[in-house]
Short mmCIF file of C-alpha atoms and ligand atoms in Angstrom, two decimals:
data_model
loop_
_atom_site.label_atom_id
_atom_site.label_comp_id
_atom_site.label_asym_id
_atom_site.label_seq_id
_atom_site.Cartn_x
_atom_site.Cartn_y
_atom_site.Cartn_z
CA MET A 102 63.98 99.71 83.66
CA THR A 103 67.57 99.03 84.54
CA THR A 104 69.04 95.63 83.81
CA ASP A 105 72.12 96.15 85.97
CA GLY A 106 71.97 93.38 88.55
CA LEU A 107 68.90 91.61 89.81
CA PRO A 108 66.30 94.09 91.15
CA ASP A 109 66.00 94.29 94.98
CA LEU A 110 68.00 91.07 95.34
CA ARG A 111 67.52 89.42 98.72
CA ARG A 112 69.33 86.25 99.72
CA GLU A 113 67.76 84.08 102.43
CA PRO A 114 70.10 81.14 103.03
CA HIS A 115 68.52 77.85 104.07
CA PRO A 116 68.82 77.46 107.86
CA ASN A 117 69.36 73.66 107.55
CA PRO A 118 70.85 72.80 104.17
CA THR A 119 71.03 69.08 103.30
CA PRO A 120 73.95 67.53 105.23
CA ASP A 121 76.90 66.30 103.15
CA ALA A 122 76.32 62.62 103.93
CA GLU A 123 72.67 62.79 102.86
CA LEU A 124 73.53 64.77 99.74
CA GLU A 125 76.10 62.15 98.81
CA ARG A 126 73.39 59.47 99.12
CA ILE A 127 70.97 61.49 96.98
CA LEU A 128 73.55 62.19 94.28
CA ALA A 129 74.57 58.53 94.10
CA ASN A 130 71.26 57.69 92.43
CA PRO A 131 68.91 60.63 91.83
CA VAL A 132 65.53 59.84 90.28
CA PHE A 133 64.82 62.53 87.68
CA GLY A 134 62.59 65.36 88.82
CA THR A 135 61.83 64.03 92.30
CA VAL A 136 64.46 65.69 94.48
CA PHE A 137 65.22 69.40 94.47
CA THR A 138 68.12 71.45 95.75
CA ASP A 139 67.99 73.42 99.00
CA HIS A 140 67.15 76.74 97.33
CA MET A 141 64.97 78.31 94.66
CA PHE A 142 64.96 81.69 92.96
CA SER A 143 62.02 83.99 92.25
CA LEU A 144 61.29 87.33 90.62
CA THR A 145 57.94 89.10 90.43
CA TRP A 146 56.54 91.22 87.59
CA THR A 147 53.73 93.64 88.26
CA GLU A 148 52.05 95.81 85.65
CA GLY A 149 53.29 99.40 85.90
CA ARG A 150 56.29 98.36 87.98
CA GLY A 151 58.04 95.69 85.95
CA TRP A 152 60.35 93.08 87.49
CA HIS A 153 61.11 93.38 91.18
CA SER A 154 61.75 91.48 94.42
CA ALA A 155 64.47 89.08 93.26
CA THR A 156 64.74 86.46 95.99
CA LEU A 157 67.00 83.49 96.57
CA LYS A 158 65.33 81.46 99.32
CA PRO A 159 64.86 77.95 100.72
CA TYR A 160 63.04 75.60 98.33
CA GLY A 161 59.40 75.36 99.38
CA PRO A 162 55.74 75.67 98.39
CA LEU A 163 54.49 78.76 96.57
CA THR A 164 51.76 80.97 97.95
CA LEU A 165 49.24 81.43 95.14
CA SER A 166 45.63 82.54 95.07
CA PRO A 167 43.29 79.72 94.00
CA ALA A 168 42.18 82.25 91.37
CA ALA A 169 45.71 82.66 89.95
CA ALA A 170 45.33 82.89 86.17
CA VAL A 171 47.86 80.11 85.45
CA LEU A 172 45.65 77.57 87.23
CA HIS A 173 42.73 78.32 84.93
CA TYR A 174 44.04 79.36 81.53
CA ALA A 175 47.53 77.82 81.51
CA GLN A 176 49.50 81.01 80.94
CA GLU A 177 52.80 79.27 81.65
CA ILE A 178 56.14 78.81 79.85
CA PHE A 179 59.32 77.04 80.83
CA GLU A 180 62.88 76.19 79.91
CA GLY A 181 65.11 73.20 80.58
CA LEU A 182 68.89 73.20 80.70
CA LYS A 183 71.64 71.46 82.62
CA ALA A 184 74.65 72.33 84.76
CA TYR A 185 77.59 70.03 83.96
CA ARG A 186 80.46 69.15 86.31
CA HIS A 187 83.73 69.42 84.41
CA ASP A 188 86.77 67.27 85.22
CA ASP A 189 88.53 70.18 86.97
CA GLY A 190 85.57 70.55 89.37
CA SER A 191 84.19 73.69 87.70
CA ILE A 192 80.56 73.94 86.56
CA GLY A 193 79.51 74.82 83.01
CA LEU A 194 76.23 75.58 81.22
CA PHE A 195 75.58 74.77 77.55
CA ARG A 196 74.15 77.57 75.37
CA ALA A 197 72.23 79.11 78.29
CA GLU A 198 71.87 82.40 76.36
CA ALA A 199 69.81 80.47 73.82
CA ASN A 200 67.48 79.29 76.60
CA ALA A 201 67.18 82.88 77.90
CA HIS A 202 66.28 84.05 74.42
CA ARG A 203 63.81 81.24 73.77
CA LEU A 204 62.02 81.97 77.06
CA ASN A 205 61.29 85.43 75.69
CA ILE A 206 60.10 84.07 72.33
CA SER A 207 57.72 81.80 74.25
CA ALA A 208 56.71 84.80 76.41
CA THR A 209 55.75 86.82 73.32
CA ARG A 210 53.49 84.03 72.03
CA MET A 211 51.81 83.59 75.42
CA ALA A 212 51.37 87.37 75.98
CA MET A 213 53.76 87.41 78.94
CA PRO A 214 56.45 89.94 79.86
CA HIS A 215 60.03 89.50 78.69
CA LEU A 216 62.71 88.72 81.25
CA PRO A 217 65.97 90.59 80.59
CA GLU A 218 68.23 87.82 79.30
CA THR A 219 71.12 88.76 81.59
CA TRP A 220 68.81 88.21 84.57
CA PHE A 221 68.00 84.70 83.37
CA LEU A 222 71.72 83.92 83.58
CA GLU A 223 72.11 85.82 86.86
CA SER A 224 69.33 83.76 88.43
CA ILE A 225 71.23 80.58 87.51
CA ARG A 226 74.47 81.99 88.90
CA GLU A 227 72.66 82.82 92.15
CA LEU A 228 71.22 79.32 92.52
CA ILE A 229 74.46 77.56 91.56
CA GLY A 230 76.24 79.93 93.94
CA VAL A 231 74.46 78.35 96.93
CA ASP A 232 73.62 74.89 95.55
CA GLY A 233 76.68 74.17 93.38
CA ARG A 234 77.51 71.11 95.51
CA TRP A 235 74.31 69.53 94.07
CA VAL A 236 75.92 69.23 90.62
CA PRO A 237 76.84 65.51 90.41
CA ASP A 238 80.16 64.32 89.06
CA GLN A 239 79.29 60.85 87.71
CA ASP A 240 79.43 60.20 83.98
CA GLU A 241 76.51 61.90 82.18
CA ALA A 242 74.90 63.02 85.46
CA THR A 243 73.83 66.68 85.68
CA LEU A 244 71.92 69.22 87.73
CA TYR A 245 68.78 69.85 85.67
CA LEU A 246 67.67 73.49 85.81
CA ARG A 247 64.03 74.40 85.36
CA PRO A 248 63.33 78.12 84.86
CA TYR A 249 59.65 78.95 84.32
CA MET A 250 57.14 81.77 84.36
CA ILE A 251 53.54 81.71 85.56
CA ALA A 252 50.63 84.16 85.55
CA SER A 253 50.07 84.70 89.27
CA GLU A 254 47.40 87.42 89.20
CA ALA A 255 44.19 86.42 90.99
CA PHE A 256 41.66 87.07 88.23
CA LEU A 257 39.23 84.80 86.39
CA GLY A 258 38.70 87.04 83.38
CA VAL A 259 40.35 86.04 80.13
CA ARG A 260 43.14 88.46 79.28
CA PRO A 261 46.90 88.56 79.85
CA ALA A 262 47.58 88.68 83.60
CA LYS A 263 48.93 91.78 85.34
CA GLU A 264 51.24 89.84 87.63
CA TYR A 265 53.78 87.06 86.93
CA GLN A 266 56.36 85.02 88.80
CA TYR A 267 59.60 83.90 87.23
CA LEU A 268 60.94 80.93 89.17
CA LEU A 269 64.00 78.71 89.01
CA ILE A 270 64.33 75.30 90.63
CA ALA A 271 66.96 72.58 90.16
CA SER A 272 66.95 68.80 90.37
CA PRO A 273 69.92 66.42 90.20
CA ALA A 274 69.64 63.88 87.38
CA ALA A 275 71.51 60.63 86.74
CA ALA A 276 72.56 59.59 83.22
CA TYR A 277 69.35 59.28 81.19
CA PHE A 278 70.35 55.82 80.00
CA LYS A 279 72.52 53.63 82.18
CA GLY A 280 75.05 51.78 80.03
CA GLY A 281 74.46 53.83 76.90
CA PRO A 282 71.32 54.84 75.03
CA LYS A 283 68.78 52.19 74.10
CA PRO A 284 67.16 52.72 70.67
CA LEU A 285 63.63 54.10 70.96
CA THR A 286 60.48 52.49 69.68
CA LEU A 287 58.06 55.18 68.49
CA TRP A 288 54.32 55.24 67.82
CA VAL A 289 52.87 57.37 65.00
CA SER A 290 49.79 59.21 66.27
CA GLU A 291 47.23 59.39 63.48
CA GLU A 292 44.47 60.80 65.65
CA TYR A 293 46.08 63.60 67.64
CA ASN A 294 48.32 66.53 66.79
CA ARG A 295 50.76 68.44 68.86
CA ALA A 296 50.50 71.80 67.11
CA GLY A 297 48.98 73.44 64.05
CA PRO A 298 50.01 76.47 61.98
CA GLY A 299 49.39 79.60 64.03
CA GLY A 300 49.23 77.60 67.25
CA THR A 301 51.65 77.42 70.16
CA GLY A 302 53.90 74.59 68.90
CA ALA A 303 57.02 76.75 68.78
CA ALA A 304 56.51 78.03 72.34
CA LYS A 305 57.84 75.99 75.26
CA ALA A 306 54.50 76.10 77.04
CA GLY A 307 53.17 73.67 79.63
CA GLY A 308 49.85 73.52 77.79
CA ASN A 309 51.50 71.79 74.82
CA TYR A 310 52.61 69.05 77.17
CA ALA A 311 49.15 68.65 78.72
CA ALA A 312 47.79 68.03 75.22
CA SER A 313 50.51 65.45 74.49
CA LEU A 314 49.77 63.20 77.46
CA LEU A 315 46.85 61.27 75.95
CA PRO A 316 48.65 60.46 72.67
CA GLN A 317 51.73 59.57 74.75
CA SER A 318 49.61 57.07 76.75
CA GLU A 319 48.40 55.63 73.45
CA ALA A 320 52.06 55.12 72.46
CA ILE A 321 52.75 53.31 75.74
CA ASP A 322 49.64 51.14 75.19
CA HIS A 323 51.16 50.08 71.87
CA GLY A 324 54.40 49.08 73.57
CA CYS A 325 56.26 52.21 72.43
CA ASP A 326 58.44 54.68 74.32
CA GLN A 327 57.25 57.92 72.71
CA VAL A 328 54.74 59.32 70.25
CA ILE A 329 55.57 60.83 66.83
CA PHE A 330 53.35 63.77 65.92
CA LEU A 331 52.57 64.49 62.28
CA ASP A 332 51.66 67.88 60.81
CA ALA A 333 48.12 69.01 61.64
CA VAL A 334 47.12 69.91 58.06
CA GLU A 335 47.89 66.81 55.98
CA TYR A 336 48.84 64.25 58.64
CA LYS A 337 51.71 63.44 56.36
CA TYR A 338 54.90 65.16 57.50
CA VAL A 339 56.84 64.36 60.66
CA ASP A 340 56.82 67.16 63.26
CA GLU A 341 58.57 65.87 66.37
CA LEU A 342 58.07 63.81 69.53
CA GLY A 343 56.33 65.16 72.65
CA GLY A 344 59.58 66.73 73.84
CA MET A 345 62.32 65.85 71.34
CA ASN A 346 63.23 66.84 67.78
CA LEU A 347 63.99 64.28 65.05
CA PHE A 348 66.79 63.72 62.52
CA PHE A 349 67.23 61.37 59.53
CA ALA A 350 70.71 60.42 58.33
CA TYR A 351 71.60 59.24 54.80
CA GLU A 352 75.14 57.97 55.18
CA ASN A 353 75.81 57.27 51.48
CA GLU A 354 74.93 60.83 50.43
CA ARG A 355 76.13 62.29 53.75
CA VAL A 356 72.88 64.25 54.06
CA LEU A 357 71.07 64.87 57.34
CA TYR A 358 67.38 65.85 57.28
CA THR A 359 65.35 67.44 60.05
CA PRO A 360 61.83 68.92 59.96
CA GLU A 361 61.81 72.65 59.27
CA LEU A 362 60.90 75.13 62.03
CA GLY A 363 57.35 76.46 62.28
CA THR A 364 55.08 74.25 64.36
CA ILE A 365 57.92 72.39 66.11
CA LEU A 366 59.85 73.53 69.16
CA PRO A 367 63.16 75.09 68.06
CA GLY A 368 65.43 72.81 70.07
CA ILE A 369 68.83 74.07 71.13
CA THR A 370 70.20 70.53 70.83
CA ARG A 371 68.71 70.41 67.30
CA ASP A 372 70.48 73.65 66.43
CA ALA A 373 73.82 72.43 67.84
CA ILE A 374 73.50 69.17 65.87
CA LEU A 375 72.99 71.10 62.62
CA THR A 376 76.28 72.90 63.28
CA LEU A 377 78.21 69.80 64.35
CA ALA A 378 76.97 67.75 61.37
CA MET A 379 78.05 70.46 58.93
CA GLU A 380 81.45 70.56 60.58
CA ALA A 381 81.66 66.78 60.14
CA GLY A 382 81.19 67.29 56.39
CA TRP A 383 77.49 66.47 56.18
CA GLU A 384 74.96 68.48 54.24
CA VAL A 385 71.98 69.44 56.41
CA ARG A 386 68.48 69.98 55.06
CA GLU A 387 65.72 71.54 57.15
CA THR A 388 62.64 70.56 55.22
CA LYS A 389 59.33 68.71 55.29
CA TYR A 390 59.96 65.00 55.76
CA SER A 391 57.04 62.61 55.27
CA ILE A 392 56.31 59.47 57.23
CA GLU A 393 56.01 57.60 53.87
CA ARG A 394 59.50 58.64 52.93
CA TRP A 395 60.76 57.52 56.32
CA ARG A 396 59.15 54.09 55.82
CA ASP A 397 60.30 53.67 52.19
CA ASP A 398 63.87 54.85 52.73
CA ALA A 399 64.26 52.74 55.88
CA ALA A 400 63.07 49.72 53.85
CA SER A 401 65.40 50.40 50.91
CA GLY A 402 68.35 51.08 53.22
CA LEU A 403 68.83 54.58 51.80
CA LEU A 404 68.04 55.96 55.25
CA THR A 405 70.80 54.60 57.46
CA GLU A 406 70.03 56.17 60.86
CA ALA A 407 67.36 58.16 62.68
CA PHE A 408 67.62 59.80 66.08
CA ALA A 409 65.77 62.05 68.51
CA CYS A 410 67.35 64.87 70.48
CA GLY A 411 66.74 67.24 73.37
CA THR A 412 68.46 68.51 76.49
CA ALA A 413 67.18 65.71 78.73
CA ALA A 414 68.16 62.64 76.66
CA VAL A 415 70.87 64.36 74.55
CA ILE A 416 70.80 62.21 71.35
CA THR A 417 68.89 58.92 71.30
CA PRO A 418 68.74 56.49 68.38
CA VAL A 419 65.36 55.55 66.92
CA GLY A 420 65.21 51.80 66.33
CA THR A 421 61.63 51.01 65.40
CA VAL A 422 58.54 52.92 64.28
CA LYS A 423 55.08 51.44 64.82
CA SER A 424 51.81 52.62 63.34
CA ARG A 425 48.38 51.36 62.34
CA ASP A 426 49.84 50.64 58.88
CA GLY A 427 52.54 48.37 60.30
CA ASP A 428 56.04 48.60 61.74
CA PHE A 429 59.48 49.28 60.35
CA SER A 430 63.01 49.42 61.71
CA ILE A 431 65.96 51.66 60.95
CA SER A 432 69.48 50.18 60.75
CA GLY A 433 68.17 46.87 62.07
CA GLY A 434 66.85 48.58 65.21
CA GLU A 435 70.40 49.24 66.42
CA ALA A 436 72.12 52.49 67.41
CA GLY A 437 73.89 53.94 64.35
CA LYS A 438 77.53 54.96 64.20
CA PHE A 439 76.98 58.57 63.11
CA THR A 440 74.32 59.01 65.82
CA MET A 441 76.68 57.78 68.52
CA GLN A 442 79.57 59.90 67.21
CA LEU A 443 77.45 63.05 67.26
CA ARG A 444 76.27 62.17 70.75
CA GLN A 445 79.85 61.80 71.98
CA THR A 446 80.97 65.04 70.33
CA LEU A 447 78.11 66.93 71.96
CA LEU A 448 78.73 65.41 75.41
CA ASP A 449 82.46 66.16 75.15
CA ILE A 450 81.68 69.85 74.56
CA GLN A 451 79.06 69.95 77.32
CA TYR A 452 81.40 68.36 79.86
CA GLY A 453 84.35 70.53 78.86
CA ARG A 454 86.35 67.58 77.51
CA ALA A 455 86.53 69.02 73.97
CA GLU A 456 87.57 72.53 73.02
CA ASP A 457 84.62 74.92 73.00
CA THR A 458 85.20 76.39 69.53
CA HIS A 459 81.63 77.77 69.28
CA GLY A 460 81.50 79.70 72.57
CA TRP A 461 78.70 77.42 73.75
CA VAL A 462 79.93 76.86 77.29
CA THR A 463 79.50 79.35 80.14
CA LYS A 464 81.32 78.68 83.41
CA VAL A 465 79.17 79.48 86.43
CA ALA A 466 81.43 78.17 89.17
C1 PLP B 14 62.34 71.41 75.01
C2 PLP B 14 61.78 70.68 73.85
C3 PLP B 14 62.57 70.11 72.85
C4 PLP B 14 64.07 70.04 72.94
O1 PLP B 14 64.67 71.29 73.02
P1 PLP B 14 66.15 71.45 73.59
O2 PLP B 14 66.38 72.91 73.59
O3 PLP B 14 67.04 70.72 72.67
O4 PLP B 14 66.13 70.84 74.96
C5 PLP B 14 61.95 69.53 71.76
N1 PLP B 14 60.60 69.50 71.66
C6 PLP B 14 59.81 70.03 72.60
C7 PLP B 14 58.34 69.97 72.43
C8 PLP B 14 60.36 70.64 73.73
O5 PLP B 14 59.56 71.17 74.66
#
């Protein structure tokens, strides 16, 4: 299989792209995940043939058999990344190669075919090539990119499918928090887990999210924003939130803790934070971190800050943790200084305002 250029690439431009005036109205206040750009990208994989039929076409419904395997057994994986408008008008991606690579790690776990990583990036270039004007320019606004892969074979038997679609859609997103991030209130789930050893926790799979919805509703019922999942063996160590990784900062020792990889999703934001914290002179420890320790060290003041991170919300302070055993706050429930500094450093790199010393930014327009 050649990986030179997208296979059989066909471009079908939208006959009536969104007029400028309407686009301006949409981009003034986009509601996350509700509006999509004029185009989408697709590639098909068929057993014996591999990837073929790359198509850039108008955004619209898919044609799928009601027997498509994804609809029954959830053979689906996805990625999430953003296109950032830089001050000079150009468009950059942040660590997109890492997303391309992680898609394939998820694919391995879900018995799906690998997508050549250069094609992942090419698909984004194709979509930005026609829909680049959908990348907003307000502070902290982005065009959210959603690449994903589904088992499209019409077959009700249980085995890996023989046909897949790789798809890419994009949705403009306003700043996640208007007027700066508001510290999160989190609920500790003591009844449900997100992932166990040997499970699919490290794969970015839609099924993991389906399983997180009930515990997430429980968190909302307790007046919280998000749920904290503990490890599935001892119900003792902190894993992560439904879609964000966690960090614990000890200012006096200048040590930053984060749960070790294994059952958690290996976040690209998490990885970038580990690098940036080390560069800021902090020691980083990827290790088991118990909920008891979190409670005790928050009470004693040894733990000075805690925050959650992910592509969507960047870095968000954690203010309060609630559980059946009672509540506790970190740094008086306020956003911490180190958290906000890291957040600014990361945003400055993503928006091209700081020098890209790590080679994390790829210009796509
Ligand atoms: C995507 C995701 C994250 C964050 O990963 P980033 O690469 O930083 O966006 C964290 N946890 C889960 C469960 C996720 O799906």
